[in-house]
mmCIF file of C-alpha atoms in Angstrom:
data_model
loop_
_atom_site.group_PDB
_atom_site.id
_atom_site.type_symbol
_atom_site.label_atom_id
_atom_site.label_comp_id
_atom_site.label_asym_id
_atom_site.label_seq_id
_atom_site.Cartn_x
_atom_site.Cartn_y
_atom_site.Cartn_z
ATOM 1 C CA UNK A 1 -25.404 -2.808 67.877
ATOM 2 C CA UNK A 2 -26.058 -4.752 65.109
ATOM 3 C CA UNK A 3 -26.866 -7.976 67.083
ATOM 4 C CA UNK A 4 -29.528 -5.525 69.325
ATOM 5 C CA UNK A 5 -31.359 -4.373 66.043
ATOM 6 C CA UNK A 6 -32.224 -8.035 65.299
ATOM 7 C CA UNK A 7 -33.485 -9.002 68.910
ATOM 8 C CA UNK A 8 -35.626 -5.328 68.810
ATOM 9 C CA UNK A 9 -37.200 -6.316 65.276
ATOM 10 C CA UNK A 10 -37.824 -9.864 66.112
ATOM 11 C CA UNK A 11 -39.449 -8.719 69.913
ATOM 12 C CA UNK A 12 -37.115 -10.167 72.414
ATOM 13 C CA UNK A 13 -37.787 -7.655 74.604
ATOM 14 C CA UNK A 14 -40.910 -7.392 74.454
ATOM 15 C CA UNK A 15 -43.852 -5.379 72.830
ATOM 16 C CA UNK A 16 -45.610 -2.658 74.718
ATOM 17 C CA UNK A 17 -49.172 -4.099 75.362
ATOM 18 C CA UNK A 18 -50.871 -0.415 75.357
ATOM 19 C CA UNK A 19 -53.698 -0.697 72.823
ATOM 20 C CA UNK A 20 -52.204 3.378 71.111
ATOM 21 C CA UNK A 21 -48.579 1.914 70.988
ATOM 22 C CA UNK A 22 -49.972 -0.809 68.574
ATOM 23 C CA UNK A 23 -47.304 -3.732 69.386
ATOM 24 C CA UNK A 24 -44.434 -1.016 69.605
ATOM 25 C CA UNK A 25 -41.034 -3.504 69.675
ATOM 26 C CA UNK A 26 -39.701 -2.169 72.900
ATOM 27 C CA UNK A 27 -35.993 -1.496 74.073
ATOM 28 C CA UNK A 28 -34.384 -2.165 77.765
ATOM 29 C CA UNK A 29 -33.605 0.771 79.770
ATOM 30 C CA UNK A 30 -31.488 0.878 83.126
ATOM 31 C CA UNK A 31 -32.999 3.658 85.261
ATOM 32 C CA UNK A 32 -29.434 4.253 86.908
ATOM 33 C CA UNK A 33 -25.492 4.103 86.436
ATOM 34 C CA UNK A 34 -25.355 2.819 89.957
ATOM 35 C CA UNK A 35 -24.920 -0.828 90.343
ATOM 36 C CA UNK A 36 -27.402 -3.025 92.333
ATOM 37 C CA UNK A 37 -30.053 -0.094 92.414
ATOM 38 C CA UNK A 38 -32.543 -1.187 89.995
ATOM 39 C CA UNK A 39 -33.530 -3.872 88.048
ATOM 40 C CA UNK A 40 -33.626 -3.411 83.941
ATOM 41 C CA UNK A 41 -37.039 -1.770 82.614
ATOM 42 C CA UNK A 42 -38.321 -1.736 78.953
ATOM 43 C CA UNK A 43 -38.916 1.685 77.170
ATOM 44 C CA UNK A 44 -41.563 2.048 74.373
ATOM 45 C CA UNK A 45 -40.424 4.226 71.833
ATOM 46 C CA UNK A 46 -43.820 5.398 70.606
ATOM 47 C CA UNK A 47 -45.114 6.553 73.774
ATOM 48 C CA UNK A 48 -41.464 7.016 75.731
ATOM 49 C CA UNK A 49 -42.766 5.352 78.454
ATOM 50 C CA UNK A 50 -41.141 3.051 80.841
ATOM 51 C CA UNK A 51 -42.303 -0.330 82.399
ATOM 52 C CA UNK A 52 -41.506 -3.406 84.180
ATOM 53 C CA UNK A 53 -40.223 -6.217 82.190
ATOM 54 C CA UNK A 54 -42.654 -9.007 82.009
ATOM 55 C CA UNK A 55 -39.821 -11.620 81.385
ATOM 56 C CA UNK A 56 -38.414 -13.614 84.356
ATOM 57 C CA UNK A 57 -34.964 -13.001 82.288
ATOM 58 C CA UNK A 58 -35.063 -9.640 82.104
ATOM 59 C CA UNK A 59 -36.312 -8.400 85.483
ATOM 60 C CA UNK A 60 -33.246 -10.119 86.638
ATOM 61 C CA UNK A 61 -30.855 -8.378 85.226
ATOM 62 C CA UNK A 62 -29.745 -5.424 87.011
ATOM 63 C CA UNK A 63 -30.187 -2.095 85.056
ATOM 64 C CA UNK A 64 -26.309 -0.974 84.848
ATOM 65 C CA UNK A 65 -26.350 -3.432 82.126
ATOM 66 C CA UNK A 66 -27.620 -0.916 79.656
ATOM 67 C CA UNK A 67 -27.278 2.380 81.346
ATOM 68 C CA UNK A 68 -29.581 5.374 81.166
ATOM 69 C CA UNK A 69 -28.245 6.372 77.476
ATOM 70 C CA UNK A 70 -28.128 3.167 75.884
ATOM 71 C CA UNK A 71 -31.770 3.023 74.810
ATOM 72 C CA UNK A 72 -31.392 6.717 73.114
ATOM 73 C CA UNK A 73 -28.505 6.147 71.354
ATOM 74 C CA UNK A 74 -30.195 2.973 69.960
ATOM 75 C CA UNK A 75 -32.805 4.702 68.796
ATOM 76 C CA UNK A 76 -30.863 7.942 67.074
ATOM 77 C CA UNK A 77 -29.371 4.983 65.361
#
């Protein structure tokens, strides 16, 4: 969890380019528990909404990776 923090403060994911989310650090989000069924998205805190991932990197992973409850219980935390 710890090592996720950093990468979220220092933008690895990405920020949300939405002029009213102001640069928002954003989280990854799987949109399903289901393997092979969708690729990893990026939530923005701020405005809760979800998006594609502009990195290569990321839109290849498949979403299973962080589940649909990952990105929530990062935040509570």
């Amino acid at each position: 969890m710890q090592l996720m923090e950093e990468k979220f403060r220092s933008e690895d994911f990405g920020g949300r380019p939405r002029v009213f989310c102001h640069g928002q650090p954003c989280v990854p989000v799987g949109q399903s528990d289901q393997a092979r069924s969708n690729a990893v998205k990026i939530l923005c805190p701020r405005c809760q909404g979800i998006f594609f991932a502009r990195s290569s990197r990321l839109s290849s992973v498949d979403g299973v990776c962080f589940g649909t409850t990952f990105s929530q219980l990062f935040l509570m935390s």
